[in-house]
Amino acid sequence: MALARLAVLASGRGSNLQALVSAIADGALPARLVGVFSDRPDAAALQRVPAALRWSAEPRSFADREAFDHALTAAVVRSAPDWVVCAGYMRILGGEFTGRFGGRLLNLHPSLLPKYRGLRTHARALEAGDSEYGASVHLVVPELDAGSVIAQARLPILAGDTPRTLALRLLPLEHRLLVAVLQLAVSGRLTEQDAGLHCDGQPLFTPLRLDSSGRLTP
Ligand code: GRF
């Protein structure tokens, strides 16, 4: 069977992208990276892949949001991906993009969705006095961080935690979570049927959970 084609969108340092690159190199993720796309031409993430796989453009150089969205959509379409993954991509995707890739477009978000959509998630969890924090991988829909949640990784919030310590402890879990969800996706175990998310043919009523051995369990 041909390897699943993976496109990744990233705006920053790209450690989650690196987790995918490493999993592919190790043979743990049977996929082929077909492009890395960024709204930040200076993003460190771009340097993690060969130049031939990089695409970036500065949104301000486009007439409006739609024009940038159109260019990004066209670039990703050219890479012919089976799955598109937002891994630290910090720009809201436009309607053309979500319409084109809906159902095979995933985002990694640093919160236990549906809590804390949007930004400042670590600080908001601390301000709310939460005892638990985590990350989610969800399907992308036009509404921000609102698509079906596929899987989550959880960690306890400790006395003295700050947004920075929480982010540091969460990051390795994000890496494992993202790889584990992609393993499901590229092996065809994750499907959308009747507008609902299914895993191994069963409806996914609650998100899968990353266990301490890095596996996803119901
Ligand atoms: C991650 O914490 C992700 O959850 C958030 O941005 C960060 C990206 O990190 N959306 P990296 O660029 O993958 O290192």
mmCIF file of C-alpha atoms in Angstrom, residues 67-175:
data_model
loop_
_atom_site.group_PDB
_atom_site.id
_atom_site.type_symbol
_atom_site.label_atom_id
_atom_site.label_comp_id
_atom_site.label_asym_id
_atom_site.label_seq_id
_atom_site.Cartn_x
_atom_site.Cartn_y
_atom_site.Cartn_z
ATOM 1 C CA ALA A 67 -6.065 35.908 -0.888
ATOM 2 C CA PHE A 68 -3.613 34.376 1.593
ATOM 3 C CA ASP A 69 -5.999 31.497 2.275
ATOM 4 C CA HIS A 70 -6.290 30.898 -1.455
ATOM 5 C CA ALA A 71 -2.509 30.797 -1.928
ATOM 6 C CA LEU A 72 -2.066 28.451 1.039
ATOM 7 C CA THR A 73 -4.860 26.191 -0.186
ATOM 8 C CA ALA A 74 -3.343 26.026 -3.670
ATOM 9 C CA ALA A 75 0.096 25.189 -2.277
ATOM 10 C CA VAL A 76 -1.212 22.409 -0.043
ATOM 11 C CA VAL A 77 -3.413 21.023 -2.830
ATOM 12 C CA ARG A 78 -0.297 20.767 -5.027
ATOM 13 C CA SER A 79 1.299 18.490 -2.444
ATOM 14 C CA ALA A 80 -1.692 16.107 -2.748
ATOM 15 C CA PRO A 81 -1.896 15.189 0.948
ATOM 16 C CA ASP A 82 -4.054 12.481 2.451
ATOM 17 C CA TRP A 83 -3.904 14.224 5.843
ATOM 18 C CA VAL A 84 -3.153 17.822 6.779
ATOM 19 C CA VAL A 85 -1.888 18.535 10.289
ATOM 20 C CA CYS A 86 -1.710 21.888 12.038
ATOM 21 C CA ALA A 87 1.187 21.518 14.475
ATOM 22 C CA GLY A 88 1.700 24.870 16.149
ATOM 23 C CA TYR A 89 0.089 26.735 13.257
ATOM 24 C CA MET A 90 -0.985 30.034 14.803
ATOM 25 C CA ARG A 91 -3.146 31.537 12.077
ATOM 26 C CA ILE A 92 -6.882 30.950 11.756
ATOM 27 C CA LEU A 93 -7.585 28.942 8.613
ATOM 28 C CA GLY A 94 -10.003 30.413 6.085
ATOM 29 C CA GLY A 95 -13.142 28.874 4.658
ATOM 30 C CA GLU A 96 -11.552 27.803 1.385
ATOM 31 C CA PHE A 97 -8.910 25.814 3.237
ATOM 32 C CA THR A 98 -11.239 24.153 5.763
ATOM 33 C CA GLY A 99 -13.744 23.415 2.991
ATOM 34 C CA ARG A 100 -11.097 21.777 0.864
ATOM 35 C CA PHE A 101 -9.495 19.604 3.545
ATOM 36 C CA GLY A 102 -12.346 19.081 6.019
ATOM 37 C CA GLY A 103 -12.476 15.552 7.435
ATOM 38 C CA ARG A 104 -8.726 15.037 6.959
ATOM 39 C CA LEU A 105 -7.530 18.215 8.627
ATOM 40 C CA LEU A 106 -6.228 17.878 12.200
ATOM 41 C CA ASN A 107 -5.099 20.406 14.784
ATOM 42 C CA LEU A 108 -3.085 20.024 17.956
ATOM 43 C CA HIS A 109 -4.391 22.347 20.660
ATOM 44 C CA PRO A 110 -2.893 22.871 24.125
ATOM 45 C CA SER A 111 -5.983 22.409 26.297
ATOM 46 C CA LEU A 112 -8.512 19.791 27.229
ATOM 47 C CA LEU A 113 -11.090 20.909 24.686
ATOM 48 C CA PRO A 114 -13.854 22.027 24.852
ATOM 49 C CA LYS A 115 -12.113 24.047 27.573
ATOM 50 C CA TYR A 116 -10.045 27.024 26.468
ATOM 51 C CA ARG A 117 -10.384 27.390 22.753
ATOM 52 C CA GLY A 118 -8.076 30.046 21.315
ATOM 53 C CA LEU A 119 -4.999 31.528 22.960
ATOM 54 C CA ARG A 120 -3.420 31.788 26.458
ATOM 55 C CA THR A 121 -4.673 28.329 27.306
ATOM 56 C CA HIS A 122 -2.062 27.534 29.965
ATOM 57 C CA ALA A 123 -2.681 30.808 31.815
ATOM 58 C CA ARG A 124 -6.441 30.430 31.590
ATOM 59 C CA ALA A 125 -6.338 26.939 33.105
ATOM 60 C CA LEU A 126 -4.233 28.262 36.000
ATOM 61 C CA GLU A 127 -6.467 31.305 36.514
ATOM 62 C CA ALA A 128 -9.494 29.007 36.658
ATOM 63 C CA GLY A 129 -7.858 26.913 39.390
ATOM 64 C CA ASP A 130 -8.049 23.713 37.329
ATOM 65 C CA SER A 131 -6.410 20.603 38.761
ATOM 66 C CA GLU A 132 -5.793 19.049 35.372
ATOM 67 C CA TYR A 133 -4.485 20.252 32.054
ATOM 68 C CA GLY A 134 -3.680 18.672 28.733
ATOM 69 C CA ALA A 135 -3.665 18.715 24.956
ATOM 70 C CA SER A 136 -6.186 17.704 22.316
ATOM 71 C CA VAL A 137 -6.017 16.636 18.699
ATOM 72 C CA HIS A 138 -9.229 17.498 16.900
ATOM 73 C CA LEU A 139 -10.715 17.733 13.453
ATOM 74 C CA VAL A 140 -10.653 21.283 12.135
ATOM 75 C CA VAL A 141 -13.959 22.936 11.291
ATOM 76 C CA PRO A 142 -14.486 26.606 10.368
ATOM 77 C CA GLU A 143 -15.267 27.558 13.990
ATOM 78 C CA LEU A 144 -12.016 27.941 15.977
ATOM 79 C CA ASP A 145 -10.950 24.824 17.948
ATOM 80 C CA ALA A 146 -14.518 23.506 17.776
ATOM 81 C CA GLY A 147 -14.208 20.282 15.735
ATOM 82 C CA SER A 148 -14.632 16.748 17.106
ATOM 83 C CA VAL A 149 -11.889 15.843 19.549
ATOM 84 C CA ILE A 150 -10.100 12.626 18.591
ATOM 85 C CA ALA A 151 -7.716 12.175 21.497
ATOM 86 C CA GLN A 152 -6.313 13.910 24.554
ATOM 87 C CA ALA A 153 -3.270 13.730 26.800
ATOM 88 C CA ARG A 154 -3.754 14.776 30.422
ATOM 89 C CA LEU A 155 -1.435 15.923 33.179
ATOM 90 C CA PRO A 156 -2.013 17.166 36.718
ATOM 91 C CA ILE A 157 -1.497 20.834 37.536
ATOM 92 C CA LEU A 158 0.937 21.124 40.434
ATOM 93 C CA ALA A 159 1.217 23.753 43.161
ATOM 94 C CA GLY A 160 3.510 26.499 41.892
ATOM 95 C CA ASP A 161 2.903 25.756 38.217
ATOM 96 C CA THR A 162 3.210 28.711 35.857
ATOM 97 C CA PRO A 163 2.199 28.900 32.197
ATOM 98 C CA ARG A 164 5.819 28.153 31.365
ATOM 99 C CA THR A 165 6.209 25.064 33.577
ATOM 100 C CA LEU A 166 2.885 23.717 32.341
ATOM 101 C CA ALA A 167 3.873 24.239 28.716
ATOM 102 C CA LEU A 168 7.221 22.518 29.339
ATOM 103 C CA ARG A 169 5.610 19.471 30.943
ATOM 104 C CA LEU A 170 2.913 19.286 28.291
ATOM 105 C CA LEU A 171 5.212 19.429 25.263
ATOM 106 C CA PRO A 172 6.516 15.822 25.328
ATOM 107 C CA LEU A 173 2.943 14.614 25.780
ATOM 108 C CA GLU A 174 1.875 16.679 22.770
ATOM 109 C CA HIS A 175 4.578 15.004 20.702
#
